[in-house]
Amino acid sequence: MVEWVSLRAGARPVPQPVSTTLVWSAAFAGSLLLVAVVNALIGPGRPVLALAVLSVLASLLGWCARFAAAPGTAVLCWLFLNGFAVPPAGTLSWSVQRDTLWLVCLLTAALTGTTLARLGHARAAYRRLAVVRAAGSGESGGESRWG
């Protein structure tokens, strides 16, 4: 099947986010790898360190994801945190205060990463469009007044 797409001249103002399934696949593989590395290097039973590492992963994955991917990313990271970083390894448990806090931390990290990426992309797009507009209007210098 042939899919028709429009060709645009010039750069797009804001890049398209990565598909949600790809982000979740990366969250699955990255969480597994990071929890295994933390358990191998530091030792099992260090859930706070694993939470910090998985929060960084969720934030980094948020940089290229849609907002809709954040809850799934947080849950996947939490599954590996709860299943393999908390003794006994391989057993999922639910402690209301602890696990709720962990899920909120992971969700906040994913949403923060996504928000910062969207703001950064929007600001860069505004700068590019302001420079193009200033160059097209005949102003001298070509610099935007914000940069």
Short mmCIF file of N, CA and C in Angstrom, two decimals:
data_model
loop_
_atom_site.label_atom_id
_atom_site.label_comp_id
_atom_site.label_asym_id
_atom_site.label_seq_id
_atom_site.Cartn_x
_atom_site.Cartn_y
_atom_site.Cartn_z
N MET A 1 0.83 -1.16 0.00
CA MET A 1 0.00 0.00 0.00
C MET A 1 0.89 1.24 0.00
N VAL A 2 0.53 2.22 -0.77
CA VAL A 2 1.29 3.45 -0.87
C VAL A 2 0.65 4.49 0.04
N GLU A 3 1.48 5.12 0.83
CA GLU A 3 1.00 6.18 1.70
C GLU A 3 1.55 7.50 1.20
N TRP A 4 0.66 8.43 0.95
CA TRP A 4 1.06 9.73 0.44
C TRP A 4 1.32 10.66 1.59
N VAL A 5 2.45 11.31 1.56
CA VAL A 5 2.78 12.30 2.57
C VAL A 5 3.18 13.59 1.86
N SER A 6 2.90 14.69 2.50
CA SER A 6 3.25 15.97 1.88
C SER A 6 4.71 16.28 2.16
N LEU A 7 5.38 16.80 1.16
CA LEU A 7 6.76 17.22 1.32
C LEU A 7 6.76 18.71 1.62
N ARG A 8 7.47 19.08 2.63
CA ARG A 8 7.51 20.47 3.05
C ARG A 8 8.87 21.04 2.73
N ALA A 9 8.87 22.27 2.35
CA ALA A 9 10.13 22.97 2.15
C ALA A 9 10.54 23.59 3.48
N GLY A 10 11.75 23.35 3.89
CA GLY A 10 12.23 23.92 5.14
C GLY A 10 11.98 23.00 6.31
N ALA A 11 12.47 23.41 7.44
CA ALA A 11 12.35 22.61 8.66
C ALA A 11 10.97 22.76 9.27
N ARG A 12 10.50 21.70 9.89
CA ARG A 12 9.25 21.78 10.64
C ARG A 12 9.48 22.57 11.90
N PRO A 13 8.54 23.37 12.31
CA PRO A 13 8.73 24.17 13.52
C PRO A 13 8.93 23.33 14.78
N VAL A 14 8.19 22.26 14.94
CA VAL A 14 8.28 21.43 16.14
C VAL A 14 8.40 19.98 15.71
N PRO A 15 9.40 19.25 16.21
CA PRO A 15 9.54 17.84 15.82
C PRO A 15 8.40 16.98 16.36
N GLN A 16 8.09 15.92 15.63
CA GLN A 16 7.04 14.99 16.04
C GLN A 16 7.56 14.08 17.15
N PRO A 17 6.76 13.80 18.17
CA PRO A 17 7.18 12.87 19.22
C PRO A 17 7.24 11.44 18.69
N VAL A 18 8.00 10.62 19.38
CA VAL A 18 8.14 9.21 19.03
C VAL A 18 6.84 8.49 19.39
N SER A 19 6.55 7.40 18.70
CA SER A 19 5.31 6.66 18.98
C SER A 19 5.33 6.10 20.41
N THR A 20 4.16 5.97 20.97
CA THR A 20 4.02 5.51 22.35
C THR A 20 4.53 4.09 22.52
N THR A 21 4.27 3.22 21.56
CA THR A 21 4.74 1.83 21.69
C THR A 21 6.26 1.76 21.71
N LEU A 22 6.91 2.60 20.97
CA LEU A 22 8.37 2.63 20.97
C LEU A 22 8.91 3.13 22.32
N VAL A 23 8.25 4.13 22.87
CA VAL A 23 8.65 4.66 24.19
C VAL A 23 8.45 3.59 25.25
N TRP A 24 7.33 2.88 25.19
CA TRP A 24 7.09 1.84 26.18
C TRP A 24 8.05 0.67 26.02
N SER A 25 8.42 0.35 24.80
CA SER A 25 9.43 -0.70 24.58
C SER A 25 10.77 -0.28 25.18
N ALA A 26 11.13 0.97 24.98
CA ALA A 26 12.37 1.48 25.56
C ALA A 26 12.29 1.51 27.09
N ALA A 27 11.13 1.83 27.64
CA ALA A 27 10.96 1.83 29.09
C ALA A 27 11.09 0.42 29.64
N PHE A 28 10.54 -0.56 28.95
CA PHE A 28 10.62 -1.95 29.37
C PHE A 28 12.07 -2.41 29.38
N ALA A 29 12.76 -2.22 28.24
CA ALA A 29 14.14 -2.69 28.13
C ALA A 29 15.07 -1.88 29.04
N GLY A 30 14.88 -0.58 29.09
CA GLY A 30 15.74 0.26 29.92
C GLY A 30 15.57 -0.02 31.40
N SER A 31 14.34 -0.23 31.84
CA SER A 31 14.09 -0.53 33.26
C SER A 31 14.71 -1.86 33.64
N LEU A 32 14.55 -2.84 32.79
CA LEU A 32 15.14 -4.16 33.05
C LEU A 32 16.66 -4.04 33.16
N LEU A 33 17.26 -3.35 32.22
CA LEU A 33 18.71 -3.20 32.21
C LEU A 33 19.21 -2.40 33.41
N LEU A 34 18.57 -1.28 33.71
CA LEU A 34 19.03 -0.44 34.81
C LEU A 34 18.87 -1.10 36.17
N VAL A 35 17.76 -1.79 36.40
CA VAL A 35 17.58 -2.48 37.68
C VAL A 35 18.59 -3.62 37.80
N ALA A 36 18.87 -4.31 36.70
CA ALA A 36 19.88 -5.38 36.73
C ALA A 36 21.27 -4.81 37.03
N VAL A 37 21.59 -3.67 36.43
CA VAL A 37 22.90 -3.05 36.68
C VAL A 37 23.01 -2.57 38.12
N VAL A 38 21.96 -1.93 38.63
CA VAL A 38 21.99 -1.46 40.03
C VAL A 38 22.11 -2.65 40.97
N ASN A 39 21.38 -3.72 40.71
CA ASN A 39 21.47 -4.90 41.57
C ASN A 39 22.84 -5.56 41.49
N ALA A 40 23.46 -5.56 40.30
CA ALA A 40 24.76 -6.19 40.14
C ALA A 40 25.88 -5.34 40.76
N LEU A 41 25.83 -4.03 40.58
CA LEU A 41 26.90 -3.18 41.07
C LEU A 41 26.76 -2.81 42.54
N ILE A 42 25.59 -2.44 42.97
CA ILE A 42 25.37 -1.98 44.34
C ILE A 42 24.86 -3.11 45.23
N GLY A 43 24.04 -3.95 44.66
CA GLY A 43 23.45 -5.03 45.42
C GLY A 43 21.95 -4.85 45.53
N PRO A 44 21.22 -5.95 45.69
CA PRO A 44 19.77 -5.85 45.80
C PRO A 44 19.37 -5.21 47.14
N GLY A 45 18.16 -4.73 47.18
CA GLY A 45 17.66 -4.14 48.41
C GLY A 45 17.95 -2.66 48.52
N ARG A 46 18.24 -1.99 47.42
CA ARG A 46 18.46 -0.54 47.40
C ARG A 46 17.39 0.13 46.54
N PRO A 47 16.13 0.11 46.97
CA PRO A 47 15.06 0.63 46.12
C PRO A 47 15.12 2.14 45.90
N VAL A 48 15.68 2.90 46.83
CA VAL A 48 15.73 4.36 46.66
C VAL A 48 16.68 4.72 45.52
N LEU A 49 17.83 4.05 45.46
CA LEU A 49 18.76 4.28 44.36
C LEU A 49 18.15 3.84 43.03
N ALA A 50 17.50 2.69 43.03
CA ALA A 50 16.84 2.23 41.81
C ALA A 50 15.72 3.18 41.39
N LEU A 51 14.99 3.73 42.35
CA LEU A 51 13.95 4.72 42.05
C LEU A 51 14.56 5.96 41.40
N ALA A 52 15.67 6.43 41.91
CA ALA A 52 16.33 7.60 41.34
C ALA A 52 16.78 7.33 39.90
N VAL A 53 17.38 6.18 39.68
CA VAL A 53 17.85 5.82 38.34
C VAL A 53 16.68 5.67 37.37
N LEU A 54 15.61 5.03 37.82
CA LEU A 54 14.44 4.85 36.96
C LEU A 54 13.71 6.17 36.73
N SER A 55 13.76 7.08 37.68
CA SER A 55 13.16 8.41 37.46
C SER A 55 13.92 9.17 36.38
N VAL A 56 15.24 9.05 36.38
CA VAL A 56 16.03 9.68 35.32
C VAL A 56 15.68 9.05 33.98
N LEU A 57 15.53 7.73 33.93
CA LEU A 57 15.14 7.06 32.69
C LEU A 57 13.77 7.54 32.22
N ALA A 58 12.81 7.64 33.12
CA ALA A 58 11.47 8.10 32.75
C ALA A 58 11.51 9.53 32.23
N SER A 59 12.34 10.35 32.84
CA SER A 59 12.47 11.74 32.38
C SER A 59 13.11 11.80 31.00
N LEU A 60 14.14 11.02 30.78
CA LEU A 60 14.79 11.00 29.47
C LEU A 60 13.86 10.45 28.39
N LEU A 61 13.07 9.46 28.72
CA LEU A 61 12.10 8.94 27.75
C LEU A 61 11.01 9.96 27.48
N GLY A 62 10.70 10.77 28.47
CA GLY A 62 9.71 11.82 28.28
C GLY A 62 10.15 12.88 27.28
N TRP A 63 11.44 13.04 27.09
CA TRP A 63 11.95 14.04 26.15
C TRP A 63 11.50 13.77 24.72
N CYS A 64 11.27 12.51 24.38
CA CYS A 64 10.91 12.21 22.99
C CYS A 64 9.50 11.62 22.88
N ALA A 65 8.71 11.71 23.93
CA ALA A 65 7.41 11.03 23.97
C ALA A 65 6.26 12.02 23.98
N ARG A 66 5.08 11.47 23.78
CA ARG A 66 3.85 12.23 23.94
C ARG A 66 3.44 12.19 25.42
N PHE A 67 2.55 13.09 25.78
CA PHE A 67 2.05 13.09 27.16
C PHE A 67 1.30 11.80 27.48
N ALA A 68 0.67 11.21 26.47
CA ALA A 68 -0.11 9.99 26.69
C ALA A 68 0.78 8.80 27.07
N ALA A 69 2.07 8.87 26.79
CA ALA A 69 2.97 7.76 27.10
C ALA A 69 3.45 7.79 28.55
N ALA A 70 3.27 8.89 29.25
CA ALA A 70 3.81 9.04 30.60
C ALA A 70 3.25 8.02 31.60
N PRO A 71 1.94 7.79 31.66
CA PRO A 71 1.46 6.81 32.64
C PRO A 71 1.99 5.40 32.40
N GLY A 72 2.03 4.98 31.16
CA GLY A 72 2.55 3.65 30.85
C GLY A 72 4.03 3.53 31.16
N THR A 73 4.77 4.59 30.89
CA THR A 73 6.20 4.59 31.21
C THR A 73 6.40 4.47 32.71
N ALA A 74 5.63 5.22 33.48
CA ALA A 74 5.75 5.15 34.94
C ALA A 74 5.40 3.76 35.47
N VAL A 75 4.36 3.17 34.94
CA VAL A 75 3.95 1.83 35.41
C VAL A 75 4.99 0.79 35.06
N LEU A 76 5.56 0.84 33.85
CA LEU A 76 6.59 -0.13 33.47
C LEU A 76 7.82 0.01 34.35
N CYS A 77 8.24 1.23 34.62
CA CYS A 77 9.38 1.44 35.51
C CYS A 77 9.06 0.94 36.92
N TRP A 78 7.85 1.18 37.39
CA TRP A 78 7.45 0.73 38.72
C TRP A 78 7.43 -0.79 38.82
N LEU A 79 6.98 -1.46 37.76
CA LEU A 79 6.95 -2.92 37.78
C LEU A 79 8.34 -3.51 38.01
N PHE A 80 9.33 -3.00 37.31
CA PHE A 80 10.68 -3.51 37.51
C PHE A 80 11.26 -3.07 38.85
N LEU A 81 10.92 -1.88 39.29
CA LEU A 81 11.37 -1.42 40.60
C LEU A 81 10.80 -2.29 41.70
N ASN A 82 9.51 -2.53 41.65
CA ASN A 82 8.83 -3.33 42.68
C ASN A 82 9.19 -4.80 42.57
N GLY A 83 9.33 -5.29 41.36
CA GLY A 83 9.57 -6.72 41.18
C GLY A 83 11.00 -7.17 41.42
N PHE A 84 11.97 -6.30 41.13
CA PHE A 84 13.36 -6.77 41.18
C PHE A 84 14.28 -5.94 42.06
N ALA A 85 13.86 -4.78 42.52
CA ALA A 85 14.73 -3.96 43.38
C ALA A 85 14.35 -4.07 44.85
N VAL A 86 13.20 -4.65 45.13
CA VAL A 86 12.73 -4.80 46.51
C VAL A 86 12.75 -6.29 46.85
N PRO A 87 13.42 -6.66 47.95
CA PRO A 87 13.40 -8.08 48.32
C PRO A 87 12.01 -8.53 48.73
N PRO A 88 11.57 -9.70 48.46
CA PRO A 88 12.22 -10.75 47.67
C PRO A 88 12.08 -10.48 46.18
N ALA A 89 13.16 -10.65 45.46
CA ALA A 89 13.19 -10.36 44.02
C ALA A 89 12.26 -11.31 43.28
N GLY A 90 11.56 -10.77 42.31
CA GLY A 90 10.65 -11.57 41.49
C GLY A 90 9.24 -11.63 42.02
N THR A 91 8.96 -10.95 43.10
CA THR A 91 7.63 -10.95 43.69
C THR A 91 7.08 -9.53 43.71
N LEU A 92 5.92 -9.35 43.11
CA LEU A 92 5.27 -8.05 43.15
C LEU A 92 4.47 -7.93 44.43
N SER A 93 4.56 -6.78 45.04
CA SER A 93 3.80 -6.51 46.26
C SER A 93 3.23 -5.11 46.15
N TRP A 94 2.32 -4.80 47.05
CA TRP A 94 1.73 -3.46 47.06
C TRP A 94 1.70 -2.95 48.48
N SER A 95 2.49 -1.94 48.74
CA SER A 95 2.45 -1.21 49.99
C SER A 95 1.90 0.17 49.64
N VAL A 96 0.76 0.51 50.19
CA VAL A 96 0.00 1.67 49.72
C VAL A 96 0.84 2.94 49.72
N GLN A 97 1.44 3.28 50.82
CA GLN A 97 2.20 4.54 50.89
C GLN A 97 3.44 4.50 50.02
N ARG A 98 4.23 3.44 50.12
CA ARG A 98 5.48 3.35 49.38
C ARG A 98 5.26 3.31 47.88
N ASP A 99 4.40 2.42 47.43
CA ASP A 99 4.21 2.24 45.99
C ASP A 99 3.47 3.41 45.37
N THR A 100 2.57 4.03 46.10
CA THR A 100 1.91 5.23 45.58
C THR A 100 2.92 6.35 45.40
N LEU A 101 3.80 6.51 46.38
CA LEU A 101 4.85 7.52 46.27
C LEU A 101 5.77 7.23 45.08
N TRP A 102 6.15 5.97 44.90
CA TRP A 102 7.01 5.60 43.78
C TRP A 102 6.34 5.88 42.45
N LEU A 103 5.06 5.51 42.33
CA LEU A 103 4.35 5.77 41.08
C LEU A 103 4.23 7.26 40.80
N VAL A 104 3.97 8.04 41.84
CA VAL A 104 3.87 9.50 41.67
C VAL A 104 5.23 10.07 41.25
N CYS A 105 6.31 9.60 41.86
CA CYS A 105 7.65 10.08 41.48
C CYS A 105 7.96 9.75 40.03
N LEU A 106 7.67 8.53 39.61
CA LEU A 106 7.96 8.12 38.23
C LEU A 106 7.08 8.86 37.24
N LEU A 107 5.81 9.04 37.57
CA LEU A 107 4.91 9.78 36.68
C LEU A 107 5.32 11.25 36.60
N THR A 108 5.70 11.83 37.71
CA THR A 108 6.17 13.22 37.71
C THR A 108 7.43 13.37 36.87
N ALA A 109 8.34 12.42 36.96
CA ALA A 109 9.56 12.48 36.16
C ALA A 109 9.25 12.40 34.67
N ALA A 110 8.36 11.49 34.29
CA ALA A 110 8.01 11.35 32.87
C ALA A 110 7.29 12.60 32.36
N LEU A 111 6.36 13.13 33.14
CA LEU A 111 5.65 14.34 32.72
C LEU A 111 6.57 15.56 32.69
N THR A 112 7.50 15.64 33.62
CA THR A 112 8.45 16.75 33.63
C THR A 112 9.34 16.71 32.40
N GLY A 113 9.83 15.53 32.07
CA GLY A 113 10.66 15.40 30.86
C GLY A 113 9.90 15.78 29.60
N THR A 114 8.66 15.35 29.50
CA THR A 114 7.84 15.68 28.33
C THR A 114 7.54 17.17 28.27
N THR A 115 7.21 17.76 29.41
CA THR A 115 6.91 19.19 29.45
C THR A 115 8.12 20.02 29.08
N LEU A 116 9.28 19.69 29.63
CA LEU A 116 10.49 20.44 29.31
C LEU A 116 10.86 20.31 27.83
N ALA A 117 10.65 19.12 27.28
CA ALA A 117 10.94 18.94 25.86
C ALA A 117 10.00 19.76 24.99
N ARG A 118 8.71 19.75 25.31
CA ARG A 118 7.75 20.53 24.52
C ARG A 118 8.06 22.03 24.62
N LEU A 119 8.39 22.51 25.81
CA LEU A 119 8.73 23.92 25.97
C LEU A 119 10.01 24.27 25.21
N GLY A 120 11.00 23.41 25.29
CA GLY A 120 12.24 23.64 24.55
C GLY A 120 12.04 23.65 23.05
N HIS A 121 11.25 22.70 22.54
CA HIS A 121 10.97 22.65 21.10
C HIS A 121 10.17 23.87 20.66
N ALA A 122 9.20 24.28 21.48
CA ALA A 122 8.39 25.45 21.11
C ALA A 122 9.24 26.72 21.12
N ARG A 123 10.12 26.83 22.07
CA ARG A 123 10.99 28.01 22.12
C ARG A 123 11.94 28.04 20.93
N ALA A 124 12.52 26.88 20.58
CA ALA A 124 13.41 26.83 19.42
C ALA A 124 12.66 27.13 18.14
N ALA A 125 11.43 26.62 18.03
CA ALA A 125 10.62 26.89 16.83
C ALA A 125 10.28 28.37 16.74
N TYR A 126 9.98 28.98 17.87
CA TYR A 126 9.67 30.41 17.87
C TYR A 126 10.89 31.21 17.41
N ARG A 127 12.06 30.83 17.89
CA ARG A 127 13.27 31.53 17.49
C ARG A 127 13.54 31.36 15.99
N ARG A 128 13.37 30.14 15.48
CA ARG A 128 13.59 29.91 14.05
C ARG A 128 12.61 30.72 13.22
N LEU A 129 11.34 30.70 13.61
CA LEU A 129 10.34 31.43 12.84
C LEU A 129 10.53 32.94 12.97
N ALA A 130 10.96 33.42 14.12
CA ALA A 130 11.19 34.85 14.29
C ALA A 130 12.36 35.32 13.43
N VAL A 131 13.40 34.49 13.33
CA VAL A 131 14.55 34.85 12.49
C VAL A 131 14.16 34.83 11.03
N VAL A 132 13.38 33.85 10.61
CA VAL A 132 12.93 33.78 9.21
C VAL A 132 12.04 34.96 8.89
N ARG A 133 11.14 35.31 9.80
CA ARG A 133 10.26 36.44 9.59
C ARG A 133 11.04 37.75 9.52
N ALA A 134 12.03 37.91 10.40
CA ALA A 134 12.83 39.13 10.42
C ALA A 134 13.67 39.25 9.16
N ALA A 135 14.21 38.13 8.68
CA ALA A 135 15.01 38.15 7.46
C ALA A 135 14.13 38.44 6.25
N GLY A 136 12.91 37.96 6.26
CA GLY A 136 11.99 38.18 5.14
C GLY A 136 11.41 39.57 5.10
N SER A 137 11.38 40.27 6.23
CA SER A 137 10.77 41.59 6.26
C SER A 137 11.77 42.70 5.95
N GLY A 138 13.03 42.35 5.77
CA GLY A 138 14.03 43.34 5.39
C GLY A 138 14.67 44.06 6.55
N GLU A 139 14.48 43.58 7.80
CA GLU A 139 15.13 44.21 8.93
C GLU A 139 16.63 43.91 8.86
N SER A 140 17.42 44.81 9.36
CA SER A 140 18.86 44.60 9.33
C SER A 140 19.27 43.72 10.50
N GLY A 141 20.28 42.93 10.28
CA GLY A 141 20.82 42.09 11.34
C GLY A 141 20.25 40.70 11.38
N GLY A 142 18.98 40.51 11.11
CA GLY A 142 18.38 39.19 11.10
C GLY A 142 18.21 38.57 12.47
N GLU A 143 18.51 39.27 13.54
CA GLU A 143 18.34 38.73 14.87
C GLU A 143 16.94 39.03 15.39
N SER A 144 16.41 38.10 16.16
CA SER A 144 15.13 38.39 16.79
C SER A 144 15.40 39.25 18.02
N ARG A 145 14.41 39.93 18.49
CA ARG A 145 14.62 40.82 19.63
C ARG A 145 14.76 40.04 20.93
N TRP A 146 14.45 38.75 20.94
CA TRP A 146 14.55 37.93 22.14
C TRP A 146 15.88 37.21 22.24
N GLY A 147 16.66 37.18 21.22
CA GLY A 147 17.84 36.34 21.28
C GLY A 147 19.09 37.03 21.11
#
